[in-house]
GROMACS .gro file of C-alpha atoms in nm:
model
  352
    1MET     CA    1  -0.584   2.029  -3.529
    2PHE     CA    2  -0.779   1.752  -3.442
    3ALA     CA    3  -0.986   1.919  -3.185
    4SER     CA    4  -1.248   2.047  -3.425
    5SER     CA    5  -1.441   1.709  -3.494
    6PRO     CA    6  -1.394   1.339  -3.408
    7ALA     CA    7  -1.365   1.280  -3.761
    8ALA     CA    8  -1.050   1.475  -3.788
    9ARG     CA    9  -0.902   1.362  -3.492
   10SER     CA   10  -0.937   0.997  -3.643
   11ARG     CA   11  -0.778   1.089  -3.949
   12TYR     CA   12  -0.469   1.262  -3.766
   13PHE     CA   13  -0.383   0.937  -3.617
   14GLY     CA   14  -0.528   0.715  -3.894
   15ARG     CA   15  -0.282   0.828  -4.170
   16THR     CA   16   0.047   0.679  -3.996
   17GLY     CA   17   0.228   0.613  -4.308
   18VAL     CA   18   0.176   0.979  -4.432
   19LEU     CA   19   0.285   1.103  -4.075
   20SER     CA   20   0.549   0.878  -4.036
   21ARG     CA   21   0.725   1.067  -4.349
   22ILE     CA   22   0.622   1.381  -4.224
   23GLY     CA   23   0.774   1.270  -3.870
   24ALA     CA   24   1.106   1.129  -4.080
   25ALA     CA   25   1.154   1.520  -4.237
   26ALA     CA   26   1.121   1.691  -3.913
   27ALA     CA   27   1.344   1.462  -3.773
   28PHE     CA   28   1.623   1.511  -4.010
   29ALA     CA   29   1.579   1.874  -3.989
   30PHE     CA   30   1.599   1.846  -3.589
   31ALA     CA   31   1.910   1.668  -3.596
   32ALA     CA   32   2.102   2.016  -3.794
   33CYS     CA   33   1.960   2.215  -3.498
   34VAL     CA   34   2.215   2.444  -3.329
   35PRO     CA   35   2.149   2.638  -3.030
   36THR     CA   36   2.230   2.969  -3.033
   37PHE     CA   37   2.243   3.066  -2.665
   38ALA     CA   38   2.575   3.168  -2.432
   39HIS     CA   39   2.799   2.912  -2.300
   40ALA     CA   40   2.704   2.800  -1.927
   41ALA     CA   41   2.822   2.512  -1.740
   42PRO     CA   42   2.570   2.231  -1.762
   43ALA     CA   43   2.364   2.152  -1.459
   44ALA     CA   44   2.465   1.866  -1.247
   45GLN     CA   45   2.098   1.724  -1.233
   46VAL     CA   46   1.791   1.834  -1.372
   47THR     CA   47   1.472   1.748  -1.194
   48LEU     CA   48   1.124   1.728  -1.405
   49ASP     CA   49   0.777   1.583  -1.439
   50TYR     CA   50   0.643   1.337  -1.617
   51ALA     CA   51   0.221   1.311  -1.657
   52TYR     CA   52  -0.016   1.110  -1.776
   53TYR     CA   53  -0.134   1.440  -1.977
   54SER     CA   54   0.177   1.473  -2.126
   55PRO     CA   55   0.242   1.197  -2.387
   56GLU     CA   56   0.583   1.325  -2.475
   57SER     CA   57   0.709   1.282  -2.121
   58LEU     CA   58   0.612   0.937  -2.122
   59VAL     CA   59   0.797   0.821  -2.421
   60ILE     CA   60   1.116   1.031  -2.359
   61LYS     CA   61   1.120   0.837  -1.957
   62GLN     CA   62   1.023   0.495  -2.126
   63GLN     CA   63   1.291   0.519  -2.374
   64GLY     CA   64   1.553   0.651  -2.179
   65TRP     CA   65   1.614   0.927  -2.426
   66LEU     CA   66   1.708   1.240  -2.159
   67GLU     CA   67   1.939   1.051  -1.969
   68ALA     CA   68   2.118   0.970  -2.284
   69ALA     CA   69   2.128   1.328  -2.436
   70LEU     CA   70   2.275   1.435  -2.108
   71ALA     CA   71   2.512   1.166  -2.042
   72PRO     CA   72   2.811   1.381  -2.215
   73GLU     CA   73   2.753   1.650  -1.956
   74HIS     CA   74   2.744   1.417  -1.679
   75THR     CA   75   2.397   1.551  -1.604
   76GLN     CA   76   2.171   1.327  -1.367
   77VAL     CA   77   1.837   1.296  -1.469
   78LYS     CA   78   1.537   1.288  -1.185
   79TRP     CA   79   1.153   1.215  -1.269
   80ILE     CA   80   0.893   1.294  -1.032
   81LEU     CA   81   0.507   1.243  -1.109
   82SER     CA   82   0.248   1.499  -1.149
   83LEU     CA   83  -0.108   1.433  -1.128
   84GLY     CA   84  -0.231   1.789  -1.218
   85SER     CA   85  -0.147   2.095  -1.327
   86ASN     CA   86  -0.145   2.255  -0.960
   87ARG     CA   87   0.129   1.963  -0.847
   88ALA     CA   88   0.348   2.062  -1.132
   89LEU     CA   89   0.323   2.444  -1.039
   90GLU     CA   90   0.352   2.365  -0.704
   91TYR     CA   91   0.669   2.196  -0.730
   92LEU     CA   92   0.793   2.467  -0.963
   93ASN     CA   93   0.731   2.720  -0.700
   94SER     CA   94   0.892   2.519  -0.419
   95GLY     CA   95   1.204   2.428  -0.643
   96ALA     CA   96   1.124   2.043  -0.639
   97ILE     CA   97   1.151   2.060  -1.018
   98ASP     CA   98   1.316   2.266  -1.270
   99ILE     CA   99   1.106   2.188  -1.573
  100GLY     CA  100   0.725   2.115  -1.556
  101SER     CA  101   0.410   2.026  -1.719
  102SER     CA  102   0.084   2.230  -1.691
  103ALA     CA  103  -0.193   2.378  -1.886
  104GLY     CA  104  -0.144   2.750  -2.010
  105LEU     CA  105  -0.398   2.915  -1.830
  106ALA     CA  106  -0.307   2.734  -1.488
  107ALA     CA  107   0.050   2.865  -1.561
  108VAL     CA  108  -0.098   3.234  -1.573
  109LEU     CA  109  -0.249   3.196  -1.272
  110ALA     CA  110   0.050   3.077  -1.081
  111LYS     CA  111   0.302   3.322  -1.258
  112ALA     CA  112   0.020   3.598  -1.140
  113ASN     CA  113   0.077   3.490  -0.787
  114GLY     CA  114   0.439   3.471  -0.790
  115ASN     CA  115   0.559   3.138  -0.949
  116PRO     CA  116   0.891   3.246  -1.102
  117ILE     CA  117   0.820   3.051  -1.446
  118LYS     CA  118   0.828   3.042  -1.779
  119ALA     CA  119   0.653   2.894  -2.067
  120VAL     CA  120   0.950   2.748  -2.312
  121TYR     CA  121   0.748   2.494  -2.494
  122VAL     CA  122   0.412   2.355  -2.621
  123PHE     CA  123   0.402   2.002  -2.576
  124SER     CA  124   0.012   1.953  -2.709
  125ARG     CA  125  -0.267   2.175  -2.792
  126PRO     CA  126  -0.556   1.911  -2.633
  127GLU     CA  127  -0.921   1.900  -2.566
  128TRP     CA  128  -0.822   1.715  -2.233
  129THR     CA  129  -1.110   1.858  -2.006
  130ALA     CA  130  -1.482   1.885  -2.023
  131LEU     CA  131  -1.762   1.849  -1.794
  132VAL     CA  132  -1.871   1.491  -1.731
  133VAL     CA  133  -2.186   1.345  -1.565
  134GLY     CA  134  -2.237   0.996  -1.475
  135ARG     CA  135  -2.436   0.755  -1.730
  136GLN     CA  136  -2.761   0.781  -1.553
  137SER     CA  137  -2.743   1.135  -1.474
  138PRO     CA  138  -3.070   1.366  -1.540
  139ILE     CA  139  -2.827   1.658  -1.578
  140ARG     CA  140  -2.877   1.729  -1.926
  141THR     CA  141  -2.730   2.148  -1.959
  142LEU     CA  142  -2.509   2.366  -1.771
  143ALA     CA  143  -2.820   2.528  -1.619
  144ASP     CA  144  -2.893   2.193  -1.441
  145LEU     CA  145  -2.570   2.261  -1.235
  146LYS     CA  146  -2.719   2.509  -1.049
  147GLY     CA  147  -2.675   2.437  -0.678
  148LYS     CA  148  -2.505   2.070  -0.768
  149LYS     CA  149  -2.172   1.918  -0.642
  150ILE     CA  150  -1.897   1.953  -0.883
  151ALA     CA  151  -1.555   1.781  -0.835
  152ALA     CA  152  -1.250   1.994  -0.972
  153THR     CA  153  -0.895   2.021  -0.913
  154VAL     CA  154  -0.829   2.399  -0.773
  155GLY     CA  155  -0.562   2.521  -0.989
  156THR     CA  156  -0.576   2.352  -1.290
  157ASP     CA  157  -0.730   2.369  -1.672
  158PRO     CA  158  -1.038   2.160  -1.568
  159PHE     CA  159  -1.123   2.368  -1.282
  160LEU     CA  160  -1.109   2.720  -1.456
  161PHE     CA  161  -1.293   2.558  -1.799
  162THR     CA  162  -1.557   2.495  -1.508
  163LEU     CA  163  -1.587   2.865  -1.397
  164ARG     CA  164  -1.555   2.948  -1.783
  165ALA     CA  165  -1.822   2.720  -1.892
  166LEU     CA  166  -2.072   2.836  -1.572
  167HIS     CA  167  -2.023   3.190  -1.676
  168THR     CA  168  -2.142   3.142  -2.042
  169ILE     CA  169  -2.482   3.101  -1.869
  170GLY     CA  170  -2.454   3.373  -1.589
  171LEU     CA  171  -2.347   3.141  -1.335
  172GLY     CA  172  -2.040   3.161  -1.119
  173ARG     CA  173  -1.896   2.982  -0.822
  174GLU     CA  174  -2.107   3.085  -0.602
  175ASP     CA  175  -2.394   2.908  -0.762
  176VAL     CA  176  -2.289   2.566  -0.755
  177GLU     CA  177  -2.056   2.352  -0.467
  178LEU     CA  178  -1.726   2.300  -0.603
  179VAL     CA  179  -1.574   1.980  -0.432
  180ASN     CA  180  -1.177   2.033  -0.454
  181LEU     CA  181  -1.077   1.635  -0.548
  182GLN     CA  182  -0.724   1.556  -0.743
  183HIS     CA  183  -0.833   1.441  -1.097
  184PRO     CA  184  -0.844   1.061  -1.025
  185ASP     CA  185  -1.059   1.111  -0.717
  186GLY     CA  186  -1.285   1.307  -0.913
  187ARG     CA  187  -1.381   1.039  -1.142
  188THR     CA  188  -1.410   0.809  -0.838
  189ALA     CA  189  -1.640   1.037  -0.662
  190LEU     CA  190  -1.870   1.072  -0.980
  191ALA     CA  191  -1.885   0.709  -1.051
  192LYS     CA  192  -2.010   0.675  -0.678
  193GLY     CA  193  -2.249   0.948  -0.650
  194GLN     CA  194  -2.092   1.134  -0.431
  195VAL     CA  195  -2.084   1.436  -0.679
  196ASP     CA  196  -2.325   1.547  -0.962
  197ALA     CA  197  -2.057   1.617  -1.217
  198TRP     CA  198  -1.674   1.636  -1.258
  199ALA     CA  199  -1.440   1.852  -1.427
  200GLY     CA  200  -1.270   1.579  -1.585
  201LEU     CA  201  -0.920   1.558  -1.737
  202ASP     CA  202  -0.757   1.297  -1.986
  203PRO     CA  203  -0.682   0.989  -1.927
  204HIS     CA  204  -0.909   0.967  -1.638
  205MET     CA  205  -1.211   1.135  -1.843
  206ALA     CA  206  -1.168   0.891  -2.124
  207ALA     CA  207  -1.136   0.601  -1.889
  208ALA     CA  208  -1.458   0.738  -1.740
  209GLN     CA  209  -1.614   0.743  -2.111
  210VAL     CA  210  -1.488   0.394  -2.201
  211ASP     CA  211  -1.501   0.211  -1.894
  212ASP     CA  212  -1.793   0.394  -1.681
  213GLY     CA  213  -2.021   0.480  -1.967
  214ALA     CA  214  -1.991   0.841  -1.831
  215ARG     CA  215  -2.104   1.114  -2.076
  216LEU     CA  216  -1.956   1.471  -2.184
  217LEU     CA  217  -2.239   1.730  -2.071
  218TYR     CA  218  -2.031   2.040  -2.201
  219ARG     CA  219  -1.750   2.059  -2.436
  220ASN     CA  220  -1.561   2.376  -2.542
  221VAL     CA  221  -1.198   2.294  -2.695
  222ASP     CA  222  -1.116   2.673  -2.724
  223TYR     CA  223  -1.175   2.665  -2.321
  224ASN     CA  224  -0.896   2.409  -2.328
  225THR     CA  225  -0.565   2.593  -2.272
  226TYR     CA  226  -0.238   2.466  -2.440
  227GLY     CA  227  -0.021   2.208  -2.260
  228PHE     CA  228   0.274   2.417  -2.157
  229LEU     CA  229   0.630   2.294  -2.045
  230ASN     CA  230   0.752   2.562  -1.813
  231ALA     CA  231   1.069   2.619  -1.659
  232ARG     CA  232   1.222   2.815  -1.349
  233GLU     CA  233   1.348   3.139  -1.454
  234ASP     CA  234   1.635   3.083  -1.188
  235PHE     CA  235   1.715   2.752  -1.408
  236ILE     CA  236   1.662   2.911  -1.707
  237LYS     CA  237   1.934   3.172  -1.625
  238ALA     CA  238   2.187   2.923  -1.511
  239HIS     CA  239   2.160   2.644  -1.719
  240PRO     CA  240   2.024   2.729  -2.085
  241GLU     CA  241   2.220   2.475  -2.284
  242THR     CA  242   2.089   2.220  -2.034
  243LEU     CA  243   1.711   2.356  -2.116
  244THR     CA  244   1.812   2.338  -2.495
  245ALA     CA  245   1.919   1.984  -2.452
  246VAL     CA  246   1.581   1.915  -2.305
  247LEU     CA  247   1.369   2.075  -2.537
  248LYS     CA  248   1.548   1.911  -2.800
  249VAL     CA  249   1.468   1.562  -2.650
  250TYR     CA  250   1.121   1.676  -2.632
  251ASP     CA  251   1.079   1.757  -2.973
  252LYS     CA  252   1.224   1.421  -3.082
  253ALA     CA  253   0.941   1.270  -2.865
  254ARG     CA  254   0.671   1.492  -3.014
  255VAL     CA  255   0.775   1.442  -3.367
  256TRP     CA  256   0.800   1.030  -3.279
  257VAL     CA  257   0.441   1.062  -3.139
  258ILE     CA  258   0.310   1.199  -3.450
  259ALA     CA  259   0.470   0.921  -3.636
  260HIS     CA  260   0.412   0.679  -3.403
  261PRO     CA  261   0.024   0.678  -3.295
  262ALA     CA  262   0.030   0.300  -3.190
  263GLU     CA  263   0.325   0.292  -2.988
  264THR     CA  264   0.259   0.607  -2.814
  265ALA     CA  265  -0.057   0.454  -2.708
  266ARG     CA  266   0.077   0.167  -2.587
  267ILE     CA  267   0.330   0.351  -2.360
  268LEU     CA  268   0.047   0.591  -2.227
  269ALA     CA  269  -0.170   0.300  -2.151
  270GLU     CA  270   0.100   0.100  -2.009
  271ALA     CA  271   0.244   0.415  -1.780
  272SER     CA  272  -0.117   0.555  -1.677
  273LYS     CA  273  -0.244   0.163  -1.617
  274VAL     CA  274  -0.564   0.248  -1.841
  275SER     CA  275  -0.666   0.003  -2.121
  276LEU     CA  276  -0.548   0.105  -2.511
  277PRO     CA  277  -0.889   0.200  -2.615
  278VAL     CA  278  -0.861   0.493  -2.342
  279ALA     CA  279  -0.512   0.599  -2.455
  280GLN     CA  280  -0.616   0.573  -2.797
  281LEU     CA  281  -0.924   0.820  -2.731
  282GLN     CA  282  -0.690   1.051  -2.517
  283LEU     CA  283  -0.440   1.046  -2.775
  284SER     CA  284  -0.715   1.115  -3.063
  285ARG     CA  285  -0.797   1.474  -2.834
  286ASN     CA  286  -0.464   1.598  -2.882
  287ASP     CA  287  -0.269   1.815  -3.143
  288PHE     CA  288   0.104   1.806  -3.142
  289SER     CA  289   0.181   2.024  -3.443
  290GLN     CA  290   0.289   2.381  -3.256
  291PRO     CA  291   0.552   2.359  -3.025
  292VAL     CA  292   0.645   2.681  -2.975
  293PRO     CA  293   0.499   2.910  -2.748
  294GLY     CA  294   0.428   3.271  -2.927
  295ALA     CA  295   0.132   3.545  -2.982
  296THR     CA  296  -0.133   3.234  -3.105
  297GLN     CA  297  -0.112   3.105  -2.729
  298ALA     CA  298  -0.069   3.469  -2.594
  299ALA     CA  299  -0.397   3.540  -2.774
  300ALA     CA  300  -0.581   3.230  -2.660
  301LEU     CA  301  -0.485   3.290  -2.272
  302LYS     CA  302  -0.552   3.674  -2.301
  303ALA     CA  303  -0.907   3.565  -2.419
  304ALA     CA  304  -0.930   3.322  -2.113
  305ALA     CA  305  -0.763   3.548  -1.869
  306PRO     CA  306  -1.094   3.759  -1.747
  307ILE     CA  307  -1.214   3.463  -1.577
  308LEU     CA  308  -0.922   3.515  -1.336
  309LEU     CA  309  -1.039   3.877  -1.228
  310GLN     CA  310  -1.371   3.786  -1.235
  311GLU     CA  311  -1.343   3.478  -0.983
  312ASN     CA  312  -1.106   3.672  -0.771
  313LEU     CA  313  -0.830   3.397  -0.829
  314VAL     CA  314  -0.556   3.671  -0.847
  315ARG     CA  315  -0.445   3.972  -0.646
  316PRO     CA  316  -0.633   4.313  -0.681
  317GLY     CA  317  -0.445   4.512  -0.939
  318THR     CA  318  -0.320   4.216  -1.154
  319GLN     CA  319  -0.258   4.278  -1.525
  320PRO     CA  320  -0.310   3.963  -1.672
  321ASP     CA  321  -0.206   4.044  -2.011
  322ARG     CA  322   0.130   4.164  -1.871
  323VAL     CA  323   0.174   3.841  -1.682
  324ILE     CA  324   0.114   3.653  -2.011
  325ASP     CA  325   0.386   3.848  -2.169
  326ALA     CA  326   0.598   3.772  -1.926
  327LEU     CA  327   0.519   3.397  -1.899
  328ILE     CA  328   0.570   3.289  -2.264
  329ASP     CA  329   0.937   3.254  -2.418
  330GLY     CA  330   0.946   3.079  -2.750
  331GLU     CA  331   1.318   3.125  -2.791
  332PHE     CA  332   1.444   2.820  -2.663
  333ALA     CA  333   1.141   2.617  -2.861
  334ARG     CA  334   1.233   2.813  -3.172
  335SER     CA  335   1.616   2.664  -3.154
  336VAL     CA  336   1.496   2.329  -3.149
  337ALA     CA  337   1.200   2.310  -3.358
  338PRO     CA  338   1.276   2.454  -3.680
  339ALA     CA  339   1.063   2.187  -3.885
  340ALA     CA  340   0.738   2.146  -3.683
  341VAL     CA  341   0.455   2.014  -3.854
  342THR     CA  342   0.197   2.296  -3.927
  343PRO     CA  343  -0.171   2.278  -3.919
  344ALA     CA  344  -0.196   2.323  -4.261
  345ALA     CA  345   0.058   2.029  -4.320
  346THR     CA  346  -0.126   1.809  -4.073
  347ALA     CA  347  -0.454   1.851  -4.266
  348HIS     CA  348  -0.323   1.798  -4.586
  349ALA     CA  349  -0.179   1.467  -4.434
  350ALA     CA  350  -0.507   1.358  -4.316
  351SER     CA  351  -0.664   1.446  -4.658
  352GLN     CA  352  -0.478   1.256  -4.871
   0.00000   0.00000   0.00000
């Protein structure tokens, strides 16, 4: 996992040849995978999101893999852009999309408040958020944020990251002024001096660093929750085989991303309209080795969930652990990712 250090992240993407061999082996095993779910009618259409924080979604959309995979069943594919977890989860809750990408803790918050979803795949383990200040900001510590304006998109991992960070020094939401702005608008507000800090999200955070000289004030990879692909429960029940087909394509993309970092960076840069160095920085902060949601993700979310109660973000009496157990469903991912690149394999490859 390359969130632990910049050097480790660089090694992960730097050993392209070794990882290509790992990716090829994974792809071979992937092709032999046969789902075991009961037969159901294929969906006439599947609507899903693509997001700049989900590299696989950009690769799949650019390559046309999903349309090709679903063509034999005459299933149409519709793509909708999500600018953040809050948007993806809103689309899922309203039925505007069937499958959408979000941060793990944001999905827990949505599920606790009635969003009928299950987390069926892990598209990455990222360090995609941190607290960001401007290049010339006098703010040097978390304590300096007391009474200051912080831009953060409510209902997203960066927003929840901010609250958890403040709690580490005994501050809460009432001790700062949180300005609810969508992620790209938060970057703009920081650059213009309209806010004192910003809860960043890649690729906008990487762009702020590379292009604006912004500084990461507070980082904590353990406070960055997993990137989940969520599906509506009614869609799962009605079209399990279509969902399996979608996840097969996602896992094909995951393996391809590991094996083709340079091409992935180019696709990310073109889709999100950032420079290649920005895209490379974003990708260096992602670990694509653990696609199956399960006990590891549940434990991380249960450690993070108290913030939802402490900040009164869920209804009184909510039991976050039960919500998390109901959210995570690894059955589909296990059927399509039998040859996932494990953290141990990744570390071994990087060391060669």
